[in-house]
mmCIF file of C-alpha atoms in Angstrom:
data_model
loop_
_atom_site.group_PDB
_atom_site.id
_atom_site.type_symbol
_atom_site.label_atom_id
_atom_site.label_comp_id
_atom_site.label_asym_id
_atom_site.label_seq_id
_atom_site.Cartn_x
_atom_site.Cartn_y
_atom_site.Cartn_z
ATOM 1 C CA ALA D 220 0.000 0.000 0.000
ATOM 2 C CA ALA D 221 2.855 2.386 0.764
ATOM 3 C CA ALA D 222 4.205 1.985 -2.773
ATOM 4 C CA ALA D 223 0.932 3.338 -4.174
ATOM 5 C CA LEU D 224 1.498 6.726 -2.523
ATOM 6 C CA LYS D 225 3.807 9.456 -3.752
ATOM 7 C CA PRO D 226 6.961 10.190 -1.737
ATOM 8 C CA GLY D 227 6.318 13.081 0.603
ATOM 9 C CA GLY D 228 2.719 11.998 1.124
ATOM 10 C CA THR D 229 1.088 11.576 4.496
ATOM 11 C CA VAL D 230 -0.556 8.580 6.147
ATOM 12 C CA ILE D 231 -2.870 9.535 9.000
ATOM 13 C CA ARG D 232 -3.879 6.929 11.565
ATOM 14 C CA TYR D 233 -7.529 7.488 12.478
ATOM 15 C CA GLY D 234 -6.959 6.881 16.170
ATOM 16 C CA VAL D 235 -4.251 6.317 18.768
ATOM 17 C CA GLY D 236 -2.533 2.996 18.085
ATOM 18 C CA TYR D 237 -0.305 2.761 15.023
ATOM 19 C CA ASP D 238 0.976 -0.791 15.415
ATOM 20 C CA ASN D 239 -0.994 -1.702 12.256
ATOM 21 C CA ILE D 240 1.199 0.643 10.174
ATOM 22 C CA ASP D 241 4.519 -0.577 8.785
ATOM 23 C CA LEU D 242 6.629 2.415 9.758
ATOM 24 C CA GLY D 243 9.686 0.971 8.024
ATOM 25 C CA ALA D 244 7.870 0.647 4.698
ATOM 26 C CA ALA D 245 6.415 4.128 5.082
ATOM 27 C CA GLY D 246 9.873 5.564 5.739
ATOM 28 C CA ASP D 247 11.387 3.668 2.811
ATOM 29 C CA HIS D 248 8.809 5.279 0.513
ATOM 30 C CA GLY D 249 9.299 8.761 1.927
ATOM 31 C CA LEU D 250 5.914 8.893 3.614
ATOM 32 C CA ARG D 251 5.122 10.865 6.726
ATOM 33 C CA VAL D 252 2.920 9.150 9.308
ATOM 34 C CA GLY D 253 0.684 10.933 11.780
ATOM 35 C CA TYR D 254 -1.684 9.783 14.480
ATOM 36 C CA VAL D 255 -4.148 11.270 16.961
ATOM 37 C CA PRO D 256 -3.040 10.279 20.472
ATOM 38 C CA ASP D 257 -4.828 13.071 22.300
ATOM 39 C CA TYR D 258 -8.473 12.858 21.276
ATOM 40 C CA CYS D 259 -9.668 10.489 24.008
ATOM 41 C CA ALA D 260 -7.205 10.631 26.906
ATOM 42 C CA ASP D 261 -9.878 11.851 29.318
ATOM 43 C CA GLU D 262 -12.336 9.166 28.248
ATOM 44 C CA VAL D 263 -9.812 6.336 28.617
ATOM 45 C CA ALA D 264 -8.753 7.650 32.016
ATOM 46 C CA GLU D 265 -12.347 7.890 33.216
ATOM 47 C CA HIS D 266 -13.152 4.397 31.943
ATOM 48 C CA THR D 267 -10.085 3.011 33.712
ATOM 49 C CA VAL D 268 -10.996 4.702 36.985
ATOM 50 C CA SER D 269 -14.612 3.522 36.724
ATOM 51 C CA ALA D 270 -13.627 -0.095 36.069
ATOM 52 C CA ALA D 271 -10.994 -0.151 38.805
ATOM 53 C CA LEU D 272 -13.304 1.289 41.452
ATOM 54 C CA ALA D 273 -16.132 -1.052 40.463
ATOM 55 C CA LEU D 274 -13.892 -4.071 41.017
ATOM 56 C CA LEU D 275 -12.310 -2.674 44.179
ATOM 57 C CA ARG D 276 -15.754 -2.293 45.732
ATOM 58 C CA LYS D 277 -16.827 -5.673 44.261
ATOM 59 C CA LEU D 278 -19.836 -4.109 42.539
ATOM 60 C CA PRO D 279 -20.240 -6.794 39.821
ATOM 61 C CA ALA D 280 -20.065 -9.604 42.416
ATOM 62 C CA LEU D 281 -22.433 -7.841 44.815
ATOM 63 C CA ASP D 282 -24.905 -7.144 42.017
ATOM 64 C CA ALA D 283 -24.782 -10.780 40.898
ATOM 65 C CA SER D 284 -25.319 -12.013 44.456
ATOM 66 C CA VAL D 285 -28.472 -9.938 44.896
ATOM 67 C CA ARG D 286 -29.843 -11.068 41.533
ATOM 68 C CA SER D 287 -29.228 -14.703 42.512
ATOM 69 C CA GLY D 288 -31.215 -14.306 45.722
ATOM 70 C CA THR D 289 -28.248 -13.994 48.088
ATOM 71 C CA TRP D 290 -28.070 -11.235 50.713
ATOM 72 C CA ALA D 291 -24.560 -11.573 52.127
ATOM 73 C CA ALA D 292 -22.523 -8.399 51.871
ATOM 74 C CA ALA D 293 -19.423 -9.339 53.851
ATOM 75 C CA GLN D 294 -19.151 -12.882 52.520
ATOM 76 C CA THR D 295 -19.406 -11.649 48.935
ATOM 77 C CA ALA D 296 -17.177 -8.592 49.313
ATOM 78 C CA ARG D 297 -14.190 -9.911 51.232
ATOM 79 C CA PRO D 298 -11.325 -9.349 50.922
ATOM 80 C CA MET D 299 -11.818 -5.603 50.557
ATOM 81 C CA LYS D 300 -9.448 -2.865 51.694
ATOM 82 C CA PRO D 301 -10.357 0.759 52.355
ATOM 83 C CA PHE D 302 -8.948 3.133 49.766
ATOM 84 C CA ALA D 303 -6.407 4.513 52.259
ATOM 85 C CA ASP D 304 -4.815 1.055 52.539
ATOM 86 C CA THR D 305 -4.839 0.385 48.793
ATOM 87 C CA VAL D 306 -1.819 0.699 46.501
ATOM 88 C CA PHE D 307 -2.517 1.671 42.899
ATOM 89 C CA GLY D 308 0.253 0.582 40.555
ATOM 90 C CA PHE D 309 0.935 1.823 37.038
ATOM 91 C CA PHE D 310 2.689 -0.152 34.320
ATOM 92 C CA GLY D 311 3.517 2.927 32.299
ATOM 93 C CA LEU D 312 2.773 6.457 33.463
ATOM 94 C CA GLY D 313 2.460 8.552 30.341
ATOM 95 C CA GLN D 314 -0.358 10.884 29.350
ATOM 96 C CA ILE D 315 -3.249 8.537 30.111
ATOM 97 C CA GLY D 316 -1.659 6.956 33.172
ATOM 98 C CA ARG D 317 -1.136 10.393 34.669
ATOM 99 C CA ALA D 318 -4.721 11.355 33.888
ATOM 100 C CA VAL D 319 -5.857 8.251 35.800
ATOM 101 C CA GLN D 320 -3.585 9.030 38.745
ATOM 102 C CA GLN D 321 -4.774 12.639 38.912
ATOM 103 C CA ARG D 322 -8.402 11.522 39.078
ATOM 104 C CA LEU D 323 -7.614 9.103 41.901
ATOM 105 C CA ALA D 324 -5.319 11.410 43.855
ATOM 106 C CA GLY D 325 -8.029 12.816 46.116
ATOM 107 C CA LEU D 326 -9.359 9.423 47.217
ATOM 108 C CA GLY D 327 -6.575 8.436 49.597
ATOM 109 C CA PHE D 328 -4.758 5.813 47.522
ATOM 110 C CA ARG D 329 -1.003 5.320 47.525
ATOM 111 C CA PHE D 330 0.683 5.194 44.117
ATOM 112 C CA ILE D 331 3.623 3.326 42.626
ATOM 113 C CA ALA D 332 4.740 3.179 39.007
ATOM 114 C CA SER D 333 7.217 1.432 36.749
ATOM 115 C CA ASP D 334 8.080 3.383 33.608
ATOM 116 C CA PRO D 335 11.569 3.758 32.100
ATOM 117 C CA MET D 336 10.638 7.268 30.935
ATOM 118 C CA LEU D 337 9.486 8.456 34.367
ATOM 119 C CA SER D 338 12.031 10.666 36.115
ATOM 120 C CA GLN D 339 12.404 10.737 39.862
ATOM 121 C CA ALA D 340 11.483 14.434 39.844
ATOM 122 C CA ASP D 341 8.271 13.836 37.892
ATOM 123 C CA ALA D 342 7.334 10.924 40.137
ATOM 124 C CA ALA D 343 7.838 13.032 43.251
ATOM 125 C CA ALA D 344 5.793 15.894 41.800
ATOM 126 C CA LEU D 345 2.920 13.500 41.114
ATOM 127 C CA GLY D 346 3.092 11.854 44.524
ATOM 128 C CA VAL D 347 4.096 8.541 42.961
ATOM 129 C CA ARG D 348 6.846 6.196 44.154
ATOM 130 C CA ARG D 349 8.969 4.994 41.251
ATOM 131 C CA VAL D 350 9.706 1.249 41.485
ATOM 132 C CA ASP D 351 11.020 -1.619 39.389
ATOM 133 C CA THR D 352 8.636 -4.122 37.832
ATOM 134 C CA ALA D 353 9.233 -6.763 40.510
ATOM 135 C CA THR D 354 8.166 -4.324 43.226
ATOM 136 C CA LEU D 355 5.232 -3.171 41.122
ATOM 137 C CA LEU D 356 3.942 -6.721 40.748
ATOM 138 C CA GLY D 357 4.457 -7.569 44.399
ATOM 139 C CA GLU D 358 2.957 -4.444 45.986
ATOM 140 C CA ALA D 359 0.108 -3.266 43.747
ATOM 141 C CA ASP D 360 -3.438 -3.978 44.907
ATOM 142 C CA VAL D 361 -4.657 -2.548 41.608
ATOM 143 C CA LEU D 362 -2.402 -2.584 38.561
ATOM 144 C CA CYS D 363 -3.345 -0.322 35.643
ATOM 145 C CA LEU D 364 -1.647 -0.961 32.306
ATOM 146 C CA HIS D 365 -0.789 2.129 30.263
ATOM 147 C CA ALA D 366 2.126 0.966 28.125
ATOM 148 C CA PRO D 367 2.440 0.470 24.366
ATOM 149 C CA ALA D 368 2.879 -2.999 22.903
ATOM 150 C CA THR D 369 6.618 -3.261 22.267
ATOM 151 C CA ARG D 370 9.106 -6.107 22.092
ATOM 152 C CA GLU D 371 9.683 -5.688 25.833
ATOM 153 C CA THR D 372 6.056 -5.334 26.943
ATOM 154 C CA THR D 373 4.213 -7.771 24.665
ATOM 155 C CA GLY D 374 3.235 -10.832 26.687
ATOM 156 C CA PHE D 375 4.786 -9.373 29.840
ATOM 157 C CA PHE D 376 1.785 -10.411 31.914
ATOM 158 C CA ASN D 377 2.301 -14.138 31.541
ATOM 159 C CA ALA D 378 1.831 -16.927 34.066
ATOM 160 C CA ALA D 379 5.070 -16.173 35.905
ATOM 161 C CA ASN D 380 4.475 -12.450 36.296
ATOM 162 C CA LEU D 381 0.801 -12.892 37.160
ATOM 163 C CA ALA D 382 1.875 -15.351 39.867
ATOM 164 C CA ALA D 383 4.141 -12.643 41.302
ATOM 165 C CA MET D 384 1.109 -10.457 42.006
ATOM 166 C CA GLN D 385 -0.888 -10.553 45.224
ATOM 167 C CA PRO D 386 -3.787 -13.053 45.188
ATOM 168 C CA HIS D 387 -6.326 -10.271 45.740
ATOM 169 C CA ALA D 388 -4.785 -7.951 43.126
ATOM 170 C CA ILE D 389 -6.819 -6.483 40.286
ATOM 171 C CA ILE D 390 -5.408 -5.846 36.819
ATOM 172 C CA VAL D 391 -6.983 -3.191 34.575
ATOM 173 C CA ASN D 392 -6.041 -3.025 30.895
ATOM 174 C CA SER D 393 -7.254 -0.245 28.635
ATOM 175 C CA ALA D 394 -3.952 0.013 26.734
ATOM 176 C CA ARG D 395 -3.115 -2.913 24.435
ATOM 177 C CA GLY D 396 -4.399 -6.471 24.587
ATOM 178 C CA GLN D 397 -0.992 -7.810 23.586
ATOM 179 C CA LEU D 398 0.438 -6.935 27.006
ATOM 180 C CA ILE D 399 -1.402 -9.901 28.558
ATOM 181 C CA VAL D 400 -1.216 -13.613 27.771
ATOM 182 C CA GLU D 401 -4.962 -14.125 27.940
ATOM 183 C CA ASP D 402 -4.977 -17.869 28.575
ATOM 184 C CA ASP D 403 -2.603 -17.354 31.507
ATOM 185 C CA LEU D 404 -4.813 -14.614 32.947
ATOM 186 C CA ALA D 405 -7.958 -16.729 32.596
ATOM 187 C CA GLU D 406 -6.212 -19.607 34.369
ATOM 188 C CA ALA D 407 -5.027 -17.321 37.182
ATOM 189 C CA LEU D 408 -8.541 -15.933 37.649
ATOM 190 C CA SER D 409 -10.052 -19.415 37.715
ATOM 191 C CA ALA D 410 -7.422 -20.628 40.192
ATOM 192 C CA GLY D 411 -7.915 -17.600 42.433
ATOM 193 C CA THR D 412 -4.263 -16.593 42.231
ATOM 194 C CA ILE D 413 -5.303 -13.132 41.078
ATOM 195 C CA GLY D 414 -8.319 -11.286 42.403
ATOM 196 C CA GLY D 415 -9.922 -9.812 39.309
ATOM 197 C CA ALA D 416 -9.478 -8.095 35.969
ATOM 198 C CA ALA D 417 -11.112 -5.358 33.942
ATOM 199 C CA LEU D 418 -10.268 -5.671 30.259
ATOM 200 C CA ASP D 419 -11.208 -3.308 27.451
ATOM 201 C CA VAL D 420 -8.633 -4.514 24.908
ATOM 202 C CA PHE D 421 -7.798 -7.996 23.671
ATOM 203 C CA ASN D 422 -5.338 -9.880 21.490
ATOM 204 C CA VAL D 423 -8.105 -10.562 18.963
ATOM 205 C CA GLU D 424 -11.097 -8.258 18.619
ATOM 206 C CA PRO D 425 -13.960 -8.929 18.797
ATOM 207 C CA LEU D 426 -13.151 -11.318 21.640
ATOM 208 C CA PRO D 427 -13.558 -14.868 20.248
ATOM 209 C CA ALA D 428 -16.594 -16.822 21.412
ATOM 210 C CA ASP D 429 -14.366 -19.569 22.812
ATOM 211 C CA SER D 430 -12.079 -17.248 24.786
ATOM 212 C CA PRO D 431 -11.623 -18.566 28.343
ATOM 213 C CA LEU D 432 -11.947 -14.980 29.562
ATOM 214 C CA ARG D 433 -15.676 -15.142 28.829
ATOM 215 C CA THR D 434 -16.202 -17.714 31.568
ATOM 216 C CA ALA D 435 -13.451 -16.683 33.989
ATOM 217 C CA PRO D 436 -14.628 -15.387 37.377
ATOM 218 C CA ASN D 437 -14.240 -11.809 38.594
ATOM 219 C CA VAL D 438 -13.563 -10.336 35.182
ATOM 220 C CA LEU D 439 -15.223 -7.244 33.726
ATOM 221 C CA LEU D 440 -15.177 -7.245 29.906
ATOM 222 C CA THR D 441 -15.920 -4.242 27.696
ATOM 223 C CA PRO D 442 -15.728 -4.061 23.864
ATOM 224 C CA HIS D 443 -12.799 -1.641 23.360
ATOM 225 C CA ALA D 444 -15.066 1.158 24.526
ATOM 226 C CA ALA D 445 -12.766 3.160 26.792
ATOM 227 C CA TRP D 446 -12.160 5.758 24.084
ATOM 228 C CA TYR D 447 -15.821 6.540 23.589
ATOM 229 C CA SER D 448 -17.866 9.616 24.268
ATOM 230 C CA ASP D 449 -19.934 11.663 21.853
ATOM 231 C CA ALA D 450 -17.414 14.477 22.256
ATOM 232 C CA ALA D 451 -14.464 12.165 21.543
ATOM 233 C CA ILE D 452 -15.827 11.284 18.099
ATOM 234 C CA ASP D 453 -16.215 14.960 17.217
ATOM 235 C CA ARG D 454 -12.716 15.637 18.538
ATOM 236 C CA LEU D 455 -11.177 12.786 16.517
ATOM 237 C CA GLN D 456 -12.854 13.815 13.287
ATOM 238 C CA GLY D 457 -11.816 17.432 13.741
ATOM 239 C CA LEU D 458 -8.174 16.569 14.436
ATOM 240 C CA VAL D 459 -7.961 14.181 11.471
ATOM 241 C CA ALA D 460 -9.508 16.832 9.217
ATOM 242 C CA GLU D 461 -6.877 19.263 10.468
ATOM 243 C CA ASP D 462 -4.138 16.796 9.511
ATOM 244 C CA VAL D 463 -5.665 16.314 6.050
ATOM 245 C CA ALA D 464 -5.625 20.074 5.550
ATOM 246 C CA ARG D 465 -2.000 20.211 6.697
ATOM 247 C CA ALA D 466 -1.061 17.469 4.219
ATOM 248 C CA LEU D 467 -2.766 19.316 1.361
ATOM 249 C CA ARG D 468 -0.690 22.387 2.235
ATOM 250 C CA GLY D 469 2.462 20.285 2.120
ATOM 251 C CA GLU D 470 2.920 20.362 5.885
ATOM 252 C CA GLY D 471 3.715 17.448 8.158
ATOM 253 C CA PRO D 472 1.169 15.895 10.522
ATOM 254 C CA ARG D 473 0.322 17.594 13.791
ATOM 255 C CA ARG D 474 1.531 14.559 15.790
ATOM 256 C CA PRO D 475 4.098 12.675 13.686
ATOM 257 C CA VAL D 476 5.154 9.097 14.351
ATOM 258 C CA GLY D 477 8.867 8.397 14.188
ATOM 259 C CA ARG D 478 10.216 5.527 12.130
#
């Protein structure tokens, strides 16, 4: 497809992720690549916060217990920590991760993060303790994933690393499905070696009918919806139109992607 475009042309990704674009081929053909990483940061952050708090307070399990005829709050909810005793961990603390942390900051949580791009000064300014991944896995009560899918991060959450987490820990993924080995997560949920998961992104979308995640306990599944609000669609379309206009004027994209 890149060969069909003139050198100096522009490819615009209609959205955030650009892992479906061959940046090497685009560069070889002299094409500029742009994307729109900033149209839905607030929506993704708010979805992440909503999912995490719902699982922390065991809302899906409590709702299901009432619907099944059970009236047993403590038995259904335990274990449950107060927010002040809960550690929120971040696997990646870029734009969206920071938006999540800022929304949670007034609720009494403690924060840790593992991100090679996070400076000690930035961490201190945010009220976040910078840690290595082993500490992140071992201490987080809730672990939010906000990292791209790279050679280092793809499949990072496999059986071994999931086993390093606390048995009550919750994992929330609104970043990239490829970060998690889904069969390993489903097995950990079924075995009770991890407390719960909220997943908005998957290795294959739509989620296959035979995915073990569909029947795993304590998992909240949403159909790659974290980006959505009526305003986000308008914002995306406007920013892409702006990039089209820039390309027609011979200018580079507003947010270029490096090769």
